[in-house]
Amino acid sequence: MTDTTSSTAATNTKPTPQEIEAAARLLMRAWAPGYLLPGDQPKETAADSDDYEDHPDDYCGCAGTDDDGESLGCTCAPGCVCDECSYEAYARYKRCWVKGCGKAPAFRVVRFCLVEQRVQESTRRGAVCPHAEGEEHWCTADTVFVDAGPSVQDFAHQPACSIAHAVELREGMRQSMPRAGAQFRIETWTYSPHDRELPAPLPALRRQTVSARDSTTWAIRKYAAGLNDSYWLGSARMHLAVAVWNARLEPEQPGEEPDVWDDQPSTPVQEEPSEPDEHE
């Protein structure tokens, strides 16, 4: 009789952190060979050379942060899109906009309009203009346009901590934005933290999973159209590999350095497998 006790125990054994890192490292080597891992030597770039000069637009004059990491505000001109300005514009939505409130939002008021949409098709595919002679339309000799009905287009929103404050904001928006066709709705909503408000590796994990999802969507579209989807499948694999590498890391605590920048790997470097040409 075969003893399955030892094999069952081995199957149910939780992998060690070293085993998890080794598996993630191998996946990164195979699916994302262009990403640096602990122990890898970065290639020299123009930014590393002595004669490299920073672009003047890299410095916009923002006030920066104090010793505690708190923002000192921005001294840029209106319309600046530097990192500090972009963050301040984003972070405005983490608190209720009713004057004197400032609580975390649970709702938002959205200003929207119904905008007429059109679908188009090339006459080379046999499309024929359906409009009567003399009727106003957008069709040309090359493209046929057909009215597709109204579509909801959002323009602005304001966060609120409660329904009562959402109603108050909605009435204020109606008075301050009396535009033709403007409508307002109240919906449940929570603030999603900005990347700089999250500990590593969560920002990288969020970016990579979104990129993997987008690549998968494009791969499906290419397949449905009868086209080669290998490029987008390869892109999805790369982003998934990087996501797995980041997901194994513990959230970074203040003052810690992410181990992805360690000088030496904690496990031996795995050999890189041969990389097939996915564009063939």
PDB file of C-alpha atoms in Angstrom, residues 21-253:
ATOM      1  CA  GLU A  21      11.029  35.112  -4.433  1.00  0.00           C
ATOM      2  CA  ALA A  22      12.817  32.445  -6.486  1.00  0.00           C
ATOM      3  CA  ALA A  23       9.598  31.635  -8.363  1.00  0.00           C
ATOM      4  CA  ALA A  24       8.831  35.338  -8.930  1.00  0.00           C
ATOM      5  CA  ARG A  25      12.416  35.898 -10.089  1.00  0.00           C
ATOM      6  CA  LEU A  26      12.156  33.086 -12.625  1.00  0.00           C
ATOM      7  CA  LEU A  27       8.846  34.452 -13.907  1.00  0.00           C
ATOM      8  CA  MET A  28      10.371  37.924 -14.278  1.00  0.00           C
ATOM      9  CA  ARG A  29      13.384  36.507 -16.126  1.00  0.00           C
ATOM     10  CA  ALA A  30      11.117  34.682 -18.568  1.00  0.00           C
ATOM     11  CA  TRP A  31       8.297  37.150 -19.121  1.00  0.00           C
ATOM     12  CA  ALA A  32       9.823  40.539 -18.278  1.00  0.00           C
ATOM     13  CA  PRO A  33      13.553  40.249 -19.053  1.00  0.00           C
ATOM     14  CA  GLY A  34      13.904  44.008 -19.473  1.00  0.00           C
ATOM     15  CA  TYR A  35      13.131  44.784 -15.809  1.00  0.00           C
ATOM     16  CA  LEU A  36      15.966  45.065 -13.301  1.00  0.00           C
ATOM     17  CA  LEU A  37      15.983  42.683 -10.340  1.00  0.00           C
ATOM     18  CA  PRO A  38      18.123  42.776  -7.201  1.00  0.00           C
ATOM     19  CA  GLY A  39      21.663  42.037  -8.284  1.00  0.00           C
ATOM     20  CA  ASP A  40      21.170  43.178 -11.885  1.00  0.00           C
ATOM     21  CA  GLN A  41      23.477  45.845 -13.257  1.00  0.00           C
ATOM     22  CA  PRO A  42      21.594  48.709 -14.978  1.00  0.00           C
ATOM     23  CA  LYS A  43      22.690  49.764 -18.435  1.00  0.00           C
ATOM     24  CA  GLU A  44      24.270  53.198 -18.692  1.00  0.00           C
ATOM     25  CA  THR A  45      21.952  55.839 -20.089  1.00  0.00           C
ATOM     26  CA  ALA A  46      22.376  59.439 -21.152  1.00  0.00           C
ATOM     27  CA  ALA A  47      21.205  60.528 -17.707  1.00  0.00           C
ATOM     28  CA  ASP A  48      24.165  58.692 -16.148  1.00  0.00           C
ATOM     29  CA  SER A  49      26.835  60.361 -18.264  1.00  0.00           C
ATOM     30  CA  ASP A  50      28.815  63.400 -17.067  1.00  0.00           C
ATOM     31  CA  ASP A  51      27.807  65.589 -19.996  1.00  0.00           C
ATOM     32  CA  TYR A  52      24.051  65.084 -19.438  1.00  0.00           C
ATOM     33  CA  GLU A  53      22.152  68.270 -18.638  1.00  0.00           C
ATOM     34  CA  ASP A  54      18.725  68.412 -17.057  1.00  0.00           C
ATOM     35  CA  HIS A  55      15.988  69.854 -19.198  1.00  0.00           C
ATOM     36  CA  PRO A  56      14.994  73.295 -17.862  1.00  0.00           C
ATOM     37  CA  ASP A  57      11.329  72.306 -17.904  1.00  0.00           C
ATOM     38  CA  ASP A  58      12.064  69.709 -15.225  1.00  0.00           C
ATOM     39  CA  TYR A  59      12.168  72.540 -12.670  1.00  0.00           C
ATOM     40  CA  CYS A  60       8.936  74.436 -12.349  1.00  0.00           C
ATOM     41  CA  GLY A  61       9.434  76.355  -9.103  1.00  0.00           C
ATOM     42  CA  CYS A  62       7.108  74.360  -6.841  1.00  0.00           C
ATOM     43  CA  ALA A  63       7.591  74.995  -3.157  1.00  0.00           C
ATOM     44  CA  GLY A  64       8.268  71.313  -2.428  1.00  0.00           C
ATOM     45  CA  THR A  65       7.872  69.748   1.026  1.00  0.00           C
ATOM     46  CA  ASP A  66       9.045  70.463   4.571  1.00  0.00           C
ATOM     47  CA  ASP A  67      11.137  68.178   6.812  1.00  0.00           C
ATOM     48  CA  ASP A  68       8.049  66.139   7.678  1.00  0.00           C
ATOM     49  CA  GLY A  69       7.157  65.568   4.039  1.00  0.00           C
ATOM     50  CA  GLU A  70       4.187  67.938   4.102  1.00  0.00           C
ATOM     51  CA  SER A  71       3.559  70.009   1.003  1.00  0.00           C
ATOM     52  CA  LEU A  72       4.531  73.665   1.216  1.00  0.00           C
ATOM     53  CA  GLY A  73       2.134  74.494  -1.577  1.00  0.00           C
ATOM     54  CA  CYS A  74       2.787  75.270  -5.203  1.00  0.00           C
ATOM     55  CA  THR A  75       4.181  78.488  -6.613  1.00  0.00           C
ATOM     56  CA  CYS A  76       3.560  77.533 -10.237  1.00  0.00           C
ATOM     57  CA  ALA A  77       1.428  79.508 -12.646  1.00  0.00           C
ATOM     58  CA  PRO A  78      -2.150  78.347 -13.377  1.00  0.00           C
ATOM     59  CA  GLY A  79      -2.283  75.414 -15.755  1.00  0.00           C
ATOM     60  CA  CYS A  80       0.992  73.862 -14.592  1.00  0.00           C
ATOM     61  CA  VAL A  81       1.004  70.054 -14.945  1.00  0.00           C
ATOM     62  CA  CYS A  82       4.061  69.262 -12.808  1.00  0.00           C
ATOM     63  CA  ASP A  83       3.851  66.403 -10.298  1.00  0.00           C
ATOM     64  CA  GLU A  84       3.106  68.693  -7.368  1.00  0.00           C
ATOM     65  CA  CYS A  85       0.322  70.542  -9.191  1.00  0.00           C
ATOM     66  CA  SER A  86      -1.195  67.311 -10.510  1.00  0.00           C
ATOM     67  CA  TYR A  87      -1.229  65.804  -7.045  1.00  0.00           C
ATOM     68  CA  GLU A  88      -2.799  68.876  -5.438  1.00  0.00           C
ATOM     69  CA  ALA A  89      -5.535  68.862  -8.096  1.00  0.00           C
ATOM     70  CA  TYR A  90      -6.176  65.151  -7.446  1.00  0.00           C
ATOM     71  CA  ALA A  91      -6.082  65.356  -3.638  1.00  0.00           C
ATOM     72  CA  ARG A  92      -8.770  68.069  -3.557  1.00  0.00           C
ATOM     73  CA  TYR A  93     -11.330  65.286  -3.877  1.00  0.00           C
ATOM     74  CA  LYS A  94     -10.360  63.398  -0.714  1.00  0.00           C
ATOM     75  CA  ARG A  95     -12.569  65.662   1.442  1.00  0.00           C
ATOM     76  CA  CYS A  96     -16.204  66.829   1.331  1.00  0.00           C
ATOM     77  CA  TRP A  97     -16.513  70.143  -0.488  1.00  0.00           C
ATOM     78  CA  VAL A  98     -19.178  71.648   1.740  1.00  0.00           C
ATOM     79  CA  LYS A  99     -17.577  74.658   3.402  1.00  0.00           C
ATOM     80  CA  GLY A 100     -16.293  73.874   6.882  1.00  0.00           C
ATOM     81  CA  CYS A 101     -16.814  70.106   6.576  1.00  0.00           C
ATOM     82  CA  GLY A 102     -13.752  68.309   5.215  1.00  0.00           C
ATOM     83  CA  LYS A 103     -14.897  64.765   6.089  1.00  0.00           C
ATOM     84  CA  ALA A 104     -14.052  61.771   3.910  1.00  0.00           C
ATOM     85  CA  PRO A 105     -16.506  61.486   0.982  1.00  0.00           C
ATOM     86  CA  ALA A 106     -19.074  58.723   0.543  1.00  0.00           C
ATOM     87  CA  PHE A 107     -20.989  60.352  -2.340  1.00  0.00           C
ATOM     88  CA  ARG A 108     -20.373  62.740  -5.194  1.00  0.00           C
ATOM     89  CA  VAL A 109     -22.459  65.081  -7.332  1.00  0.00           C
ATOM     90  CA  VAL A 110     -21.771  64.725 -11.047  1.00  0.00           C
ATOM     91  CA  ARG A 111     -22.601  67.344 -13.664  1.00  0.00           C
ATOM     92  CA  PHE A 112     -23.368  65.663 -16.991  1.00  0.00           C
ATOM     93  CA  CYS A 113     -25.072  66.237 -20.314  1.00  0.00           C
ATOM     94  CA  LEU A 114     -26.661  64.052 -22.963  1.00  0.00           C
ATOM     95  CA  VAL A 115     -24.524  64.446 -26.081  1.00  0.00           C
ATOM     96  CA  GLU A 116     -25.616  63.245 -29.507  1.00  0.00           C
ATOM     97  CA  GLN A 117     -23.333  60.549 -30.881  1.00  0.00           C
ATOM     98  CA  ARG A 118     -22.795  59.250 -34.413  1.00  0.00           C
ATOM     99  CA  VAL A 119     -21.442  55.972 -35.730  1.00  0.00           C
ATOM    100  CA  GLN A 120     -19.535  55.860 -38.982  1.00  0.00           C
ATOM    101  CA  GLU A 121     -18.669  53.332 -41.677  1.00  0.00           C
ATOM    102  CA  SER A 122     -16.566  53.490 -44.807  1.00  0.00           C
ATOM    103  CA  THR A 123     -18.292  53.424 -48.181  1.00  0.00           C
ATOM    104  CA  ARG A 124     -15.568  51.006 -49.303  1.00  0.00           C
ATOM    105  CA  ARG A 125     -17.310  48.415 -47.148  1.00  0.00           C
ATOM    106  CA  GLY A 126     -20.580  49.030 -48.972  1.00  0.00           C
ATOM    107  CA  ALA A 127     -22.077  51.643 -46.644  1.00  0.00           C
ATOM    108  CA  VAL A 128     -24.726  53.829 -48.259  1.00  0.00           C
ATOM    109  CA  CYS A 129     -25.927  57.213 -47.011  1.00  0.00           C
ATOM    110  CA  PRO A 130     -29.438  56.709 -45.538  1.00  0.00           C
ATOM    111  CA  HIS A 131     -30.410  60.399 -45.601  1.00  0.00           C
ATOM    112  CA  ALA A 132     -32.961  61.828 -47.987  1.00  0.00           C
ATOM    113  CA  GLU A 133     -31.880  64.338 -50.601  1.00  0.00           C
ATOM    114  CA  GLY A 134     -31.730  67.838 -49.120  1.00  0.00           C
ATOM    115  CA  GLU A 135     -31.574  66.536 -45.550  1.00  0.00           C
ATOM    116  CA  GLU A 136     -28.723  67.915 -43.459  1.00  0.00           C
ATOM    117  CA  HIS A 137     -26.184  65.241 -42.548  1.00  0.00           C
ATOM    118  CA  TRP A 138     -22.470  64.550 -42.106  1.00  0.00           C
ATOM    119  CA  CYS A 139     -21.993  61.839 -44.734  1.00  0.00           C
ATOM    120  CA  THR A 140     -19.236  62.173 -47.324  1.00  0.00           C
ATOM    121  CA  ALA A 141     -18.218  60.253 -50.404  1.00  0.00           C
ATOM    122  CA  ASP A 142     -15.900  58.131 -48.224  1.00  0.00           C
ATOM    123  CA  THR A 143     -17.744  57.848 -44.901  1.00  0.00           C
ATOM    124  CA  VAL A 144     -21.344  57.359 -43.838  1.00  0.00           C
ATOM    125  CA  PHE A 145     -22.469  58.853 -40.511  1.00  0.00           C
ATOM    126  CA  VAL A 146     -25.648  57.718 -38.739  1.00  0.00           C
ATOM    127  CA  ASP A 147     -27.148  59.242 -35.602  1.00  0.00           C
ATOM    128  CA  ALA A 148     -26.624  56.792 -32.717  1.00  0.00           C
ATOM    129  CA  GLY A 149     -28.691  58.598 -30.099  1.00  0.00           C
ATOM    130  CA  PRO A 150     -27.615  60.464 -26.965  1.00  0.00           C
ATOM    131  CA  SER A 151     -24.719  59.409 -24.778  1.00  0.00           C
ATOM    132  CA  VAL A 152     -23.986  60.469 -21.191  1.00  0.00           C
ATOM    133  CA  GLN A 153     -20.897  62.676 -20.921  1.00  0.00           C
ATOM    134  CA  ASP A 154     -19.610  63.647 -17.480  1.00  0.00           C
ATOM    135  CA  PHE A 155     -17.996  67.059 -17.051  1.00  0.00           C
ATOM    136  CA  ALA A 156     -17.284  67.649 -13.347  1.00  0.00           C
ATOM    137  CA  HIS A 157     -17.977  66.247  -9.905  1.00  0.00           C
ATOM    138  CA  GLN A 158     -17.860  67.377  -6.286  1.00  0.00           C
ATOM    139  CA  PRO A 159     -17.351  64.995  -3.312  1.00  0.00           C
ATOM    140  CA  ALA A 160     -19.734  64.887  -0.364  1.00  0.00           C
ATOM    141  CA  CYS A 161     -19.635  63.045   2.972  1.00  0.00           C
ATOM    142  CA  SER A 162     -23.417  62.526   3.196  1.00  0.00           C
ATOM    143  CA  ILE A 163     -26.594  62.724   1.145  1.00  0.00           C
ATOM    144  CA  ALA A 164     -27.519  65.977   2.891  1.00  0.00           C
ATOM    145  CA  HIS A 165     -24.232  67.575   1.852  1.00  0.00           C
ATOM    146  CA  ALA A 166     -24.566  66.090  -1.652  1.00  0.00           C
ATOM    147  CA  VAL A 167     -27.946  67.783  -2.037  1.00  0.00           C
ATOM    148  CA  GLU A 168     -26.427  71.044  -0.814  1.00  0.00           C
ATOM    149  CA  LEU A 169     -23.598  70.777  -3.346  1.00  0.00           C
ATOM    150  CA  ARG A 170     -26.034  69.900  -6.120  1.00  0.00           C
ATOM    151  CA  GLU A 171     -28.078  73.031  -5.516  1.00  0.00           C
ATOM    152  CA  GLY A 172     -24.919  75.124  -5.480  1.00  0.00           C
ATOM    153  CA  MET A 173     -23.758  73.586  -8.774  1.00  0.00           C
ATOM    154  CA  ARG A 174     -27.120  74.321 -10.372  1.00  0.00           C
ATOM    155  CA  GLN A 175     -26.804  77.979  -9.456  1.00  0.00           C
ATOM    156  CA  SER A 176     -23.141  78.379 -10.376  1.00  0.00           C
ATOM    157  CA  MET A 177     -23.241  76.291 -13.571  1.00  0.00           C
ATOM    158  CA  PRO A 178     -26.495  77.254 -15.347  1.00  0.00           C
ATOM    159  CA  ARG A 179     -25.484  75.722 -18.661  1.00  0.00           C
ATOM    160  CA  ALA A 180     -27.973  74.553 -21.275  1.00  0.00           C
ATOM    161  CA  GLY A 181     -28.659  70.831 -21.009  1.00  0.00           C
ATOM    162  CA  ALA A 182     -26.678  70.410 -17.782  1.00  0.00           C
ATOM    163  CA  GLN A 183     -28.010  67.738 -15.437  1.00  0.00           C
ATOM    164  CA  PHE A 184     -26.851  66.550 -12.023  1.00  0.00           C
ATOM    165  CA  ARG A 185     -26.850  63.159 -10.351  1.00  0.00           C
ATOM    166  CA  ILE A 186     -25.843  61.922  -6.899  1.00  0.00           C
ATOM    167  CA  GLU A 187     -23.989  58.626  -6.696  1.00  0.00           C
ATOM    168  CA  THR A 188     -22.029  56.683  -4.103  1.00  0.00           C
ATOM    169  CA  TRP A 189     -18.303  57.284  -4.406  1.00  0.00           C
ATOM    170  CA  THR A 190     -15.098  56.914  -2.400  1.00  0.00           C
ATOM    171  CA  TYR A 191     -11.742  58.566  -2.923  1.00  0.00           C
ATOM    172  CA  SER A 192      -9.062  56.314  -4.404  1.00  0.00           C
ATOM    173  CA  PRO A 193      -5.681  57.151  -2.840  1.00  0.00           C
ATOM    174  CA  HIS A 194      -3.092  58.779  -5.068  1.00  0.00           C
ATOM    175  CA  ASP A 195       0.118  56.838  -5.738  1.00  0.00           C
ATOM    176  CA  ARG A 196       2.112  59.088  -3.400  1.00  0.00           C
ATOM    177  CA  GLU A 197      -0.371  58.340  -0.603  1.00  0.00           C
ATOM    178  CA  LEU A 198       0.240  54.587  -0.831  1.00  0.00           C
ATOM    179  CA  PRO A 199       3.203  52.577   0.453  1.00  0.00           C
ATOM    180  CA  ALA A 200       5.320  50.664  -2.028  1.00  0.00           C
ATOM    181  CA  PRO A 201       4.682  48.353  -3.795  1.00  0.00           C
ATOM    182  CA  LEU A 202       0.957  49.203  -4.077  1.00  0.00           C
ATOM    183  CA  PRO A 203       1.318  52.003  -6.685  1.00  0.00           C
ATOM    184  CA  ALA A 204       3.387  49.770  -8.978  1.00  0.00           C
ATOM    185  CA  LEU A 205       1.009  46.863  -8.414  1.00  0.00           C
ATOM    186  CA  ARG A 206      -1.977  49.006  -9.358  1.00  0.00           C
ATOM    187  CA  ARG A 207      -0.307  50.285 -12.547  1.00  0.00           C
ATOM    188  CA  GLN A 208       0.809  46.846 -13.681  1.00  0.00           C
ATOM    189  CA  THR A 209      -2.553  45.138 -13.138  1.00  0.00           C
ATOM    190  CA  VAL A 210      -4.303  47.900 -15.090  1.00  0.00           C
ATOM    191  CA  SER A 211      -1.765  47.559 -17.910  1.00  0.00           C
ATOM    192  CA  ALA A 212      -2.174  43.769 -17.936  1.00  0.00           C
ATOM    193  CA  ARG A 213      -5.949  44.155 -18.181  1.00  0.00           C
ATOM    194  CA  ASP A 214      -5.643  46.659 -21.044  1.00  0.00           C
ATOM    195  CA  SER A 215      -3.220  44.376 -22.911  1.00  0.00           C
ATOM    196  CA  THR A 216      -5.615  41.446 -22.472  1.00  0.00           C
ATOM    197  CA  THR A 217      -8.476  43.542 -23.862  1.00  0.00           C
ATOM    198  CA  TRP A 218      -6.415  44.428 -26.940  1.00  0.00           C
ATOM    199  CA  ALA A 219      -5.377  40.783 -27.416  1.00  0.00           C
ATOM    200  CA  ILE A 220      -9.050  39.760 -27.448  1.00  0.00           C
ATOM    201  CA  ARG A 221      -9.902  42.510 -29.928  1.00  0.00           C
ATOM    202  CA  LYS A 222      -7.077  41.447 -32.241  1.00  0.00           C
ATOM    203  CA  TYR A 223      -8.186  37.814 -32.033  1.00  0.00           C
ATOM    204  CA  ALA A 224     -11.818  38.737 -32.738  1.00  0.00           C
ATOM    205  CA  ALA A 225     -10.688  40.709 -35.798  1.00  0.00           C
ATOM    206  CA  GLY A 226      -8.638  37.784 -37.079  1.00  0.00           C
ATOM    207  CA  LEU A 227      -5.332  39.588 -36.497  1.00  0.00           C
ATOM    208  CA  ASN A 228      -2.105  38.568 -34.778  1.00  0.00           C
ATOM    209  CA  ASP A 229      -2.501  39.009 -31.011  1.00  0.00           C
ATOM    210  CA  SER A 230       0.968  37.779 -29.977  1.00  0.00           C
ATOM    211  CA  TYR A 231       2.289  41.261 -29.222  1.00  0.00           C
ATOM    212  CA  TRP A 232      -0.511  42.068 -26.766  1.00  0.00           C
ATOM    213  CA  LEU A 233      -0.325  38.618 -25.181  1.00  0.00           C
ATOM    214  CA  GLY A 234       3.389  39.179 -24.635  1.00  0.00           C
ATOM    215  CA  SER A 235       2.642  42.588 -23.146  1.00  0.00           C
ATOM    216  CA  ALA A 236       0.054  41.046 -20.792  1.00  0.00           C
ATOM    217  CA  ARG A 237       2.582  38.430 -19.654  1.00  0.00           C
ATOM    218  CA  MET A 238       5.190  41.113 -18.979  1.00  0.00           C
ATOM    219  CA  HIS A 239       2.842  43.259 -16.868  1.00  0.00           C
ATOM    220  CA  LEU A 240       1.553  40.209 -14.981  1.00  0.00           C
ATOM    221  CA  ALA A 241       5.108  39.140 -14.181  1.00  0.00           C
ATOM    222  CA  VAL A 242       5.958  42.582 -12.809  1.00  0.00           C
ATOM    223  CA  ALA A 243       2.679  42.609 -10.853  1.00  0.00           C
ATOM    224  CA  VAL A 244       3.511  39.232  -9.290  1.00  0.00           C
ATOM    225  CA  TRP A 245       6.999  40.478  -8.378  1.00  0.00           C
ATOM    226  CA  ASN A 246       5.520  43.502  -6.595  1.00  0.00           C
ATOM    227  CA  ALA A 247       2.626  41.600  -4.999  1.00  0.00           C
ATOM    228  CA  ARG A 248       5.024  39.359  -3.070  1.00  0.00           C
ATOM    229  CA  LEU A 249       6.537  42.379  -1.281  1.00  0.00           C
ATOM    230  CA  GLU A 250       5.278  43.602   2.069  1.00  0.00           C
ATOM    231  CA  PRO A 251       3.991  47.197   2.095  1.00  0.00           C
ATOM    232  CA  GLU A 252       6.905  49.539   2.693  1.00  0.00           C
ATOM    233  CA  GLN A 253       7.041  51.168   6.095  1.00  0.00           C
TER     234      GLN A 253
END
